[in-house]
XYZ file of C-alpha atoms in Angstrom:
687
model
C 280.203 -127.717 196.819
C 278.619 -130.802 195.336
C 275.718 -130.578 197.754
C 275.185 -126.936 196.854
C 275.337 -127.831 193.163
C 272.716 -130.525 193.605
C 270.383 -128.129 195.400
C 270.595 -125.524 192.646
C 270.494 -127.936 189.763
C 267.291 -129.450 191.124
C 265.306 -126.528 189.612
C 266.924 -126.717 186.181
C 264.504 -129.312 184.913
C 261.555 -127.160 185.919
C 263.090 -124.033 184.460
C 263.827 -125.723 181.175
C 260.166 -126.869 181.012
C 258.783 -123.598 182.375
C 255.404 -123.743 180.542
C 254.484 -127.111 181.998
C 255.734 -126.053 185.413
C 253.612 -122.927 185.361
C 250.525 -124.908 184.339
C 251.066 -127.381 187.153
C 251.461 -124.585 189.688
C 248.287 -122.874 188.508
C 246.263 -126.062 188.190
C 243.613 -126.008 190.927
C 241.487 -128.714 189.409
C 241.880 -130.946 192.442
C 239.774 -128.499 194.464
C 236.775 -129.631 192.438
C 237.258 -133.407 192.424
C 235.383 -135.065 195.250
C 237.430 -138.119 196.244
C 236.869 -137.203 199.886
C 233.067 -137.217 199.489
C 233.213 -140.414 197.458
C 235.133 -142.109 200.245
C 232.609 -140.898 202.812
C 229.718 -142.434 200.883
C 231.675 -145.580 199.972
C 230.886 -144.989 196.304
C 227.135 -145.299 196.786
C 226.568 -141.611 195.913
C 228.404 -140.014 193.038
C 226.354 -136.780 192.656
C 226.445 -133.983 195.208
C 224.718 -130.570 195.469
C 226.579 -127.462 194.369
C 226.734 -126.344 197.998
C 229.431 -129.039 198.453
C 231.457 -127.802 195.475
C 234.514 -125.720 196.345
C 234.141 -123.184 193.454
C 230.551 -122.441 194.423
C 231.424 -122.284 198.134
C 234.023 -119.619 197.411
C 231.779 -117.651 195.017
C 228.822 -117.769 197.406
C 231.049 -116.641 200.282
C 232.062 -113.570 198.276
C 228.424 -112.769 197.465
C 227.324 -113.094 201.082
C 230.350 -111.339 202.543
C 230.023 -107.838 203.974
C 233.481 -106.900 202.694
C 232.652 -104.712 199.727
C 236.021 -104.934 197.854
C 235.708 -108.718 197.546
C 232.851 -108.432 195.044
C 235.385 -107.755 192.291
C 236.745 -111.299 192.652
C 233.412 -113.110 192.474
C 234.270 -114.740 189.130
C 237.755 -115.880 190.136
C 236.530 -119.156 191.740
C 234.731 -120.023 188.503
C 238.161 -120.516 186.900
C 238.458 -123.735 188.911
C 235.959 -125.285 186.522
C 238.279 -124.497 183.602
C 241.126 -126.331 185.320
C 238.904 -129.282 186.231
C 237.604 -129.576 182.675
C 241.125 -129.391 181.252
C 242.258 -132.098 183.670
C 239.283 -134.322 182.778
C 239.980 -134.110 179.052
C 243.791 -134.187 178.943
C 244.749 -136.229 182.005
C 241.853 -138.539 182.802
C 240.526 -138.499 179.226
C 236.970 -139.048 180.520
C 234.075 -137.438 178.666
C 231.553 -138.096 181.427
C 233.667 -136.058 183.857
C 233.648 -133.129 181.462
C 229.882 -133.463 180.978
C 229.392 -133.412 184.737
C 231.584 -130.323 185.043
C 229.686 -128.616 182.236
C 226.310 -129.344 183.836
C 227.513 -127.994 187.161
C 228.928 -124.887 185.511
C 225.596 -124.138 183.855
C 223.769 -124.456 187.163
C 226.330 -122.530 189.203
C 226.661 -119.711 186.705
C 222.879 -119.256 186.533
C 222.748 -119.104 190.322
C 225.671 -116.710 190.369
C 224.063 -114.314 187.878
C 220.756 -114.567 189.756
C 222.251 -113.722 193.157
C 224.587 -111.095 191.727
C 221.766 -109.288 189.907
C 219.643 -109.287 193.074
C 222.565 -107.922 195.056
C 223.185 -105.187 192.484
C 219.482 -104.315 192.297
C 219.192 -104.142 196.092
C 222.260 -101.925 196.371
C 221.101 -99.418 193.764
C 217.524 -99.395 195.058
C 218.717 -98.637 198.590
C 220.941 -95.936 197.141
C 218.008 -94.383 195.247
C 215.683 -94.602 198.267
C 218.251 -92.902 200.506
C 218.872 -90.190 197.922
C 215.150 -89.358 197.834
C 214.846 -89.260 201.626
C 215.461 -85.929 203.279
C 218.733 -85.805 205.211
C 217.136 -84.254 208.298
C 214.378 -86.849 208.232
C 216.979 -89.637 208.105
C 218.599 -88.246 211.245
C 215.204 -88.074 212.980
C 214.533 -91.690 212.041
C 217.903 -92.628 213.503
C 217.012 -90.928 216.794
C 213.699 -92.833 216.886
C 215.339 -96.217 216.442
C 215.022 -96.590 212.663
C 218.616 -96.737 211.463
C 218.522 -95.748 207.805
C 222.103 -96.395 206.688
C 223.292 -94.899 203.428
C 224.743 -97.740 201.297
C 228.522 -97.896 201.338
C 230.420 -97.475 198.102
C 230.638 -100.766 196.262
C 232.804 -101.893 193.370
C 230.064 -103.011 191.028
C 231.287 -100.798 188.206
C 234.070 -103.224 187.274
C 231.595 -106.114 187.128
C 229.035 -104.136 185.160
C 231.673 -103.514 182.488
C 232.468 -107.218 182.005
C 231.359 -108.172 178.512
C 233.489 -111.296 177.961
C 233.953 -114.017 180.592
C 235.812 -117.130 179.424
C 234.272 -120.288 180.869
C 234.812 -123.790 179.419
C 235.899 -122.275 176.133
C 232.815 -120.097 175.858
C 232.726 -116.288 175.893
C 229.807 -115.030 178.009
C 228.457 -111.470 177.870
C 227.776 -110.735 181.528
C 226.142 -107.352 180.902
C 223.533 -108.952 178.656
C 222.593 -111.502 181.321
C 222.504 -108.855 184.052
C 220.324 -106.637 181.874
C 217.791 -109.441 181.483
C 217.724 -110.172 185.204
C 217.527 -106.502 186.219
C 214.681 -105.878 183.777
C 212.760 -108.734 185.409
C 213.514 -107.240 188.829
C 212.115 -103.885 187.711
C 208.974 -105.568 186.415
C 208.482 -107.417 189.702
C 208.937 -104.209 191.698
C 206.503 -102.259 189.524
C 204.036 -105.150 189.635
C 204.224 -105.101 193.428
C 203.701 -101.323 193.507
C 200.592 -101.503 191.311
C 199.190 -104.489 193.224
C 199.591 -102.615 196.512
C 197.770 -99.659 194.986
C 194.959 -101.917 193.757
C 194.476 -103.274 197.283
C 193.918 -99.867 198.963
C 191.702 -96.825 198.458
C 192.420 -93.675 196.461
C 194.873 -92.404 199.078
C 197.290 -95.092 197.899
C 198.325 -92.884 194.964
C 200.900 -91.239 197.232
C 202.597 -94.554 198.017
C 202.388 -95.575 194.353
C 204.041 -92.333 193.272
C 206.753 -92.821 195.897
C 207.495 -96.374 194.743
C 207.567 -95.294 191.106
C 210.005 -92.479 191.866
C 212.359 -94.839 193.728
C 212.277 -97.326 190.849
C 212.742 -94.531 188.320
C 215.856 -93.244 190.085
C 217.166 -96.816 190.430
C 216.702 -97.278 186.692
C 218.510 -94.013 186.035
C 221.480 -95.046 188.190
C 221.776 -98.451 186.533
C 221.386 -96.992 183.051
C 224.773 -95.331 183.423
C 226.349 -98.830 183.388
C 223.930 -101.024 181.419
C 221.779 -100.613 178.333
C 218.316 -101.094 179.868
C 214.900 -100.690 178.321
C 213.390 -97.281 178.936
C 211.542 -96.964 182.211
C 208.390 -95.764 180.464
C 208.279 -98.885 178.290
C 208.737 -101.140 181.333
C 205.983 -99.448 183.312
C 203.697 -99.447 180.254
C 204.126 -103.203 179.958
C 203.424 -103.810 183.648
C 200.536 -101.328 183.625
C 198.958 -103.100 180.607
C 198.800 -99.826 178.712
C 200.872 -100.853 175.680
C 197.946 -101.971 173.537
C 195.106 -100.448 175.565
C 194.148 -96.875 176.305
C 193.217 -97.841 179.864
C 195.986 -99.022 182.136
C 195.634 -100.708 185.499
C 196.394 -97.461 187.320
C 193.757 -95.519 185.375
C 191.141 -98.218 185.884
C 191.733 -98.431 189.623
C 191.656 -94.651 190.031
C 188.313 -94.484 188.229
C 187.001 -97.460 190.230
C 187.940 -95.860 193.546
C 186.551 -92.471 192.520
C 183.212 -93.940 191.486
C 182.584 -96.534 194.178
C 184.438 -95.114 197.183
C 185.368 -91.440 196.771
C 181.999 -90.073 195.607
C 179.718 -91.890 198.101
C 181.990 -92.061 201.156
C 183.988 -88.819 201.375
C 183.049 -85.409 202.771
C 184.649 -82.188 201.569
C 185.843 -79.464 203.938
C 186.517 -76.134 202.269
C 188.566 -74.702 205.127
C 191.181 -77.465 204.813
C 190.532 -78.147 201.116
C 190.432 -81.866 201.904
C 188.091 -84.821 201.637
C 187.740 -87.038 204.689
C 185.841 -90.288 204.994
C 182.383 -90.056 206.509
C 181.839 -91.650 209.902
C 178.481 -93.105 208.870
C 178.755 -94.640 205.373
C 175.507 -94.589 203.422
C 176.410 -97.574 201.237
C 178.486 -100.695 201.766
C 182.256 -100.501 201.773
C 184.109 -101.232 198.552
C 185.687 -104.678 198.345
C 189.233 -104.862 197.060
C 191.726 -107.597 196.325
C 194.070 -108.137 199.241
C 197.796 -108.745 199.047
C 198.103 -112.408 200.030
C 201.806 -113.078 199.613
C 204.514 -111.515 201.720
C 206.427 -108.858 199.832
C 210.250 -108.975 199.932
C 211.886 -105.780 201.102
C 213.827 -105.405 197.874
C 210.594 -105.059 195.880
C 209.580 -102.014 197.930
C 212.396 -99.705 199.049
C 215.302 -102.103 199.552
C 215.552 -102.768 203.293
C 213.247 -103.105 206.268
C 214.454 -99.807 207.758
C 213.782 -97.912 204.531
C 210.332 -99.483 204.311
C 209.542 -98.259 207.828
C 210.825 -94.763 207.062
C 208.759 -94.459 203.900
C 205.677 -95.950 205.574
C 205.787 -93.166 208.158
C 205.751 -90.599 205.355
C 202.995 -92.337 203.390
C 200.812 -92.771 206.476
C 200.529 -88.980 206.704
C 198.436 -88.985 203.513
C 196.174 -91.979 204.209
C 193.559 -90.208 206.320
C 192.343 -87.725 203.710
C 192.287 -86.837 200.020
C 193.736 -83.407 199.341
C 195.653 -81.283 196.895
C 198.693 -83.572 197.076
C 196.629 -86.568 195.965
C 195.129 -84.727 192.995
C 198.555 -83.514 191.873
C 199.821 -87.079 192.046
C 196.806 -88.335 190.092
C 197.474 -85.694 187.445
C 201.061 -86.893 187.032
C 200.130 -90.577 187.000
C 197.217 -90.278 184.583
C 198.612 -87.812 182.088
C 196.433 -86.073 179.524
C 195.057 -89.297 178.088
C 194.198 -90.815 181.456
C 192.623 -87.576 182.703
C 190.447 -87.407 179.589
C 189.278 -90.999 180.096
C 188.520 -90.548 183.807
C 186.673 -87.262 183.253
C 184.637 -88.766 180.417
C 183.562 -91.657 182.635
C 182.847 -89.328 185.552
C 180.584 -87.279 183.292
C 178.590 -90.447 182.635
C 178.208 -90.890 186.390
C 177.013 -87.277 186.712
C 174.539 -87.710 183.865
C 173.211 -90.897 185.435
C 172.666 -89.071 188.737
C 170.893 -86.134 187.092
C 168.757 -88.239 184.770
C 167.687 -90.904 187.235
C 168.266 -90.645 190.974
C 168.291 -86.899 191.591
C 165.607 -86.309 188.964
C 163.238 -88.718 190.717
C 163.887 -87.110 194.092
C 163.300 -83.613 192.690
C 159.944 -84.686 191.243
C 158.901 -86.207 194.582
C 160.072 -83.176 196.542
C 158.148 -80.914 194.185
C 154.943 -82.717 195.170
C 155.807 -82.246 198.853
C 156.308 -78.521 198.475
C 153.391 -76.187 199.281
C 151.755 -74.560 196.287
C 152.785 -71.157 197.536
C 155.239 -70.109 200.199
C 155.503 -66.385 200.720
C 158.129 -64.266 202.372
C 156.309 -62.951 205.475
C 156.601 -59.330 206.447
C 159.003 -58.291 209.146
C 156.101 -57.130 211.318
C 155.438 -60.728 212.337
C 158.851 -61.139 213.939
C 161.430 -63.863 213.427
C 159.834 -66.430 215.844
C 156.523 -66.270 213.999
C 158.264 -66.502 210.621
C 160.207 -69.559 211.814
C 156.977 -71.170 212.969
C 155.388 -70.334 209.617
C 158.194 -72.051 207.675
C 158.169 -75.059 209.983
C 154.497 -75.482 209.196
C 154.799 -74.847 205.459
C 157.781 -77.166 204.998
C 156.508 -79.897 207.310
C 156.377 -82.529 204.549
C 159.883 -81.707 203.363
C 161.303 -81.842 206.899
C 159.734 -85.247 207.552
C 160.374 -86.675 204.091
C 161.394 -90.320 204.757
C 164.109 -90.524 202.068
C 165.740 -87.210 202.949
C 169.068 -88.871 203.772
C 169.082 -90.517 200.350
C 168.468 -87.098 198.788
C 171.415 -85.566 200.609
C 173.583 -88.559 199.724
C 172.849 -88.242 195.987
C 173.568 -84.519 196.034
C 176.782 -85.253 197.957
C 177.889 -87.627 195.168
C 177.154 -84.986 192.541
C 178.981 -82.309 194.527
C 182.028 -84.520 195.046
C 182.162 -85.178 191.303
C 182.062 -81.429 190.586
C 184.756 -80.812 193.197
C 186.861 -83.535 191.590
C 186.640 -81.678 188.262
C 187.687 -78.469 190.023
C 190.634 -80.081 191.818
C 191.885 -81.734 188.646
C 191.621 -78.384 186.840
C 193.713 -76.643 189.492
C 196.335 -79.407 189.586
C 196.545 -79.538 185.803
C 197.004 -75.765 185.618
C 199.895 -75.916 188.085
C 201.574 -78.714 186.140
C 201.192 -76.821 182.863
C 202.607 -73.621 184.343
C 205.579 -75.585 185.656
C 206.121 -77.064 182.187
C 205.953 -73.622 180.611
C 208.484 -72.166 183.035
C 210.868 -75.066 182.511
C 210.527 -74.854 178.720
C 211.026 -71.064 178.568
C 214.871 -71.083 178.311
C 214.694 -73.460 175.335
C 212.082 -71.325 173.561
C 214.145 -68.138 173.714
C 211.689 -66.583 176.179
C 213.904 -64.172 178.115
C 212.654 -62.375 181.259
C 212.334 -58.648 180.832
C 215.585 -57.031 182.043
C 215.864 -53.884 184.098
C 216.722 -50.766 182.122
C 218.054 -47.586 183.674
C 217.146 -44.133 182.514
C 218.521 -43.465 179.087
C 219.063 -47.156 178.301
C 217.145 -48.863 175.525
C 215.065 -51.777 176.763
C 214.684 -53.228 173.281
C 218.450 -53.231 172.755
C 218.952 -55.128 176.018
C 216.345 -57.694 175.045
C 217.941 -58.182 171.620
C 221.359 -58.719 173.208
C 219.951 -61.312 175.610
C 218.112 -63.099 172.811
C 221.313 -63.238 170.766
C 223.226 -64.491 173.811
C 220.835 -67.369 174.511
C 219.983 -68.155 170.880
C 222.181 -71.250 171.069
C 219.710 -72.765 173.560
C 216.722 -72.347 171.242
C 215.472 -75.829 170.466
C 213.781 -74.795 167.222
C 216.984 -73.359 165.769
C 219.023 -76.393 166.811
C 216.612 -78.899 165.237
C 216.320 -76.850 162.057
C 220.085 -76.757 161.802
C 220.869 -80.376 162.652
C 217.616 -82.241 161.964
C 215.470 -83.021 158.968
C 212.759 -80.838 157.498
C 210.021 -82.977 159.030
C 211.616 -82.738 162.470
C 211.863 -78.966 162.096
C 208.133 -78.677 161.346
C 207.248 -80.880 164.302
C 209.381 -78.788 166.646
C 207.795 -75.574 165.352
C 204.307 -76.958 166.002
C 205.303 -78.149 169.477
C 206.845 -74.762 170.250
C 203.705 -72.969 169.099
C 201.486 -75.266 171.157
C 203.617 -74.706 174.253
C 203.526 -70.931 173.821
C 199.793 -70.707 173.200
C 198.643 -73.333 175.682
C 198.282 -70.867 178.528
C 197.444 -67.816 176.437
C 194.195 -69.165 174.971
C 192.809 -69.867 178.457
C 191.876 -73.535 178.201
C 189.998 -74.700 181.308
C 188.697 -78.196 181.866
C 186.304 -77.155 184.624
C 184.479 -74.664 182.399
C 183.896 -77.374 179.798
C 182.588 -79.720 182.490
C 180.146 -77.071 183.709
C 178.923 -76.544 180.151
C 178.364 -80.293 179.795
C 176.397 -80.432 183.047
C 174.368 -77.415 181.937
C 173.548 -79.241 178.708
C 172.362 -82.238 180.763
C 170.070 -79.952 182.759
C 168.686 -78.019 179.807
C 167.866 -81.209 177.907
C 165.534 -82.372 180.692
C 162.179 -80.541 181.051
C 162.069 -81.386 184.756
C 164.710 -78.746 185.447
C 163.549 -75.992 183.080
C 160.154 -76.578 181.424
C 157.873 -77.418 184.329
C 154.311 -76.114 183.832
C 154.407 -73.728 186.741
C 157.583 -72.021 185.631
C 157.316 -68.364 184.877
C 159.356 -68.783 181.728
C 157.243 -71.586 180.250
C 153.846 -70.066 181.078
C 154.814 -66.559 179.985
C 153.785 -65.115 183.336
C 155.533 -62.082 184.676
C 158.210 -63.031 187.199
C 156.800 -60.482 189.629
C 153.536 -62.425 189.876
C 155.294 -65.756 190.327
C 157.636 -65.105 193.259
C 155.551 -67.229 195.645
C 155.612 -70.283 193.371
C 157.575 -73.223 194.801
C 158.130 -75.451 191.777
C 161.401 -73.951 190.554
C 164.523 -75.745 191.643
C 165.875 -72.838 193.668
C 162.737 -72.940 195.872
C 163.148 -76.698 196.360
C 166.776 -76.165 197.316
C 165.704 -73.383 199.688
C 163.495 -75.908 201.435
C 166.357 -78.418 201.621
C 168.664 -75.717 202.923
C 166.103 -74.889 205.588
C 166.172 -78.544 206.651
C 169.936 -78.959 206.949
C 170.256 -75.598 208.703
C 168.092 -76.920 211.546
C 170.289 -77.636 214.593
C 170.607 -81.178 215.908
C 168.422 -82.166 218.820
C 171.175 -83.848 220.829
C 174.756 -82.778 221.397
C 176.240 -86.089 220.266
C 174.289 -86.164 217.002
C 176.316 -85.507 213.869
C 175.225 -82.579 211.752
C 174.974 -82.400 207.980
C 178.526 -81.106 207.572
C 179.947 -84.188 209.275
C 177.711 -86.606 207.390
C 177.807 -85.181 203.867
C 180.370 -82.384 203.780
C 180.282 -79.317 201.577
C 179.810 -81.388 198.448
C 176.097 -81.210 199.238
C 176.158 -77.408 199.009
C 178.341 -77.487 195.913
C 175.825 -79.666 194.084
C 172.829 -77.470 194.854
C 174.586 -74.177 194.150
C 176.039 -75.505 190.896
C 172.628 -76.567 189.594
C 171.138 -73.222 190.630
C 173.954 -71.322 188.946
C 173.785 -73.351 185.734
C 170.011 -72.825 185.585
C 170.677 -69.085 186.056
C 168.501 -68.980 189.192
C 171.183 -67.781 191.593
C 169.812 -64.243 191.888
C 166.315 -65.548 192.616
C 167.768 -67.926 195.167
C 169.625 -65.178 197.008
C 166.520 -62.974 196.955
C 163.723 -65.429 197.791
C 165.494 -67.992 199.969
C 163.545 -68.874 203.116
C 166.541 -69.031 205.446
C 168.073 -65.806 204.136
C 164.785 -63.982 204.725
C 164.538 -65.339 208.263
C 168.152 -64.379 208.941
C 167.552 -60.781 207.813
C 164.466 -60.443 209.998
C 166.225 -61.919 213.031
C 169.203 -59.656 212.527
C 166.887 -56.672 212.851
C 164.706 -57.781 215.794
C 167.472 -59.776 217.631
C 165.014 -62.214 219.213
C 166.286 -65.391 220.880
C 163.133 -67.457 221.286
C 162.767 -71.207 220.914
C 160.100 -72.424 218.513
C 159.133 -76.115 218.553
C 162.443 -77.143 220.142
C 164.386 -75.112 217.561
C 166.705 -72.535 219.087
C 166.442 -69.395 216.983
C 169.985 -68.075 217.722
C 171.568 -71.435 216.867
C 169.464 -71.722 213.739
C 170.351 -68.250 212.472
C 174.035 -68.823 213.220
C 173.981 -71.904 211.014
C 172.174 -69.911 208.328
C 174.927 -67.295 208.427
C 177.638 -69.938 207.947
C 175.849 -71.565 205.033
C 175.170 -68.180 203.457
C 178.890 -67.408 203.488
C 179.599 -70.855 202.041
C 177.059 -70.364 199.249
C 178.559 -66.998 198.380
C 182.000 -68.574 198.115
C 180.662 -71.333 195.874
C 178.875 -68.861 193.583
C 182.038 -66.739 193.396
C 184.072 -69.809 192.407
C 181.550 -70.788 189.739
C 181.297 -67.235 188.392
C 185.063 -67.171 187.906
C 184.801 -70.023 185.411
C 181.401 -69.139 183.943
C 182.068 -65.448 183.301
C 183.083 -66.134 179.683
C 179.975 -68.123 178.843
C 177.375 -66.119 180.717
C 178.262 -62.738 179.232
C 177.196 -63.909 175.794
C 173.883 -65.222 177.119
C 172.751 -61.990 178.828
C 169.984 -60.507 176.675
C 170.454 -57.012 175.363
C 168.052 -54.651 177.101
C 165.861 -52.612 174.776
C 166.139 -49.010 175.926
C 163.784 -46.455 174.389
C 165.443 -43.070 173.977
C 163.127 -40.076 174.506
C 163.895 -36.609 173.204
C 164.289 -34.023 175.968
C 161.706 -31.267 176.433
C 162.434 -27.940 174.710
C 161.292 -24.483 175.701
C 159.014 -23.107 173.087
C 158.758 -19.431 172.334
C 155.687 -18.154 174.091
C 154.164 -14.696 174.395
C 156.366 -12.175 176.070
C 153.656 -11.503 178.685
C 154.024 -15.045 180.074
C 156.948 -15.428 182.459
C 159.701 -17.662 181.141
C 159.555 -19.949 184.218
C 155.774 -20.394 184.184
C 154.603 -24.042 183.992
C 152.602 -25.173 181.034
C 148.930 -25.330 181.830
C 146.748 -28.273 181.043
C 143.800 -27.528 178.784
C 140.841 -26.057 180.631
C 142.815 -24.730 183.580
C 143.578 -21.183 184.633
C 146.521 -19.650 186.336
C 147.194 -16.451 188.153
C 150.264 -14.408 187.430
């Protein structure tokens, strides 16, 4: 009994002093003190790295662990510093120990926030990248050895809600620190994306768009937990477009268009793509290379995701097509498109005023004074020989490749305007369709016989009136906001109705460039300037359409060897687009189609069907190439007429038609038959 009493009464002292007992049981301060390390160094070293500190060892183990639930306890080891500081002040009563603990806490907590923010950013970026990847494509990557694993659910939400962490008597707002670190991570990722775009050609817009979309979705996922800066403000800061109208993306797009796209790419109308020429006419564009190695987290999150996205982006690196122009339209926006088009117009004006103008003047001197359209009686071989003789100087012009190259640059610029117009129209139509429900634009319902269509429409409008943005802002907003919404609603409704086209404006600008220069319109031999009848001037060769006919005759000639590249491979259809556009803007397209040398030869050969060879030029091969280019020219003129129909109808002169009164039967003597013809004076007739 006494022994049992002693055993039970042993705990009475601790129970009576329960507060002190509980503090002693929860005091883990000895896990921080380093008597063991001091004994190892015999007192010669009193400072140790944080990797040898037990609180940091435990916290770092949780951060590096693959066990996802442990992340919730990452701040538990930091409570050891509170115990150690309390022990230093109340037990040891040493200020220097507390100062050492405080210094270590500052360092460890900074490292903890740094590693935790990187871990959170990596997790959400991998999550966003996997969400944007197609599910079937992920399975195909898995079969090909690229294991794209969807991130497992993690318990970051409890950490991202921590606003007050007690450490050494201080209250720390964790969300504020994480917001700062994550904002820096976004800036680094966007900086990497733009730098990668600046180190490649124009095809890099697809990869840039992909990286921006992944970062945008990552920002959206994190914004549900933290109060981050808007993604547009972050990208504006990185893009250097906060205080400048020209951002880094806009500048690089214009740079690549001017110095690489125009001189080095060939357009193919059948695929609607630009491909790089195999024989560049000018030197390659030099770009800044990415020197440093890029961490995976700054791209798509992991090495496997980077490989999967690289496979997708590599599909768009061999050409420039509709997808690239749509991406450029989204990246540039209205302001960037206006800047790029304005600068491209300066490039076009420089070509027309200097390089192409000089070549046209030189080619005009090489043209024969007169070049007729021979009669069909001569036969197509003789006509071909005639044109080979007449256009001998043009065919052997030494700078002919430079001429084709300059026209290719002009044609690529015009095609760029056309592609941007088409992409912009698609984006605007998409905006209009998405905005329709909020503008009370209801699709027309089906009405049976006897039902009132207007009544159905009114019921639908009343049903969806609550979604009308104008009514909501007028009801809940200020008067100024209501006026702004009304103006925006009106602009959205009328944007497509008034028929705004960028390409038509560009053609009008180019036409103004041509009409301001007398080389294109006011040459002395022109029928318009010399007031000569056009019928007497059809053999003249100084008009631009005759010069282009001669150039078309040259590039229709077949190659001498099988391995030689033809004009289509060297310059693409941008060459044809440039010539046909100038002809159409000068209103010489009908003359061109009527008096073209190759068209005339093609018509004669189609009738006589001869297959001779004249001066190593195969007539069937030559006429086949003429037929292909004739179809191409017709397509180009049809495309231009679609945009120029509004401007050309006003410029057609009104024909002066003289109306003559019809003849009337006059009352003549009854002896003359009513159907007898009137006789001229001094003639007789027999009845």
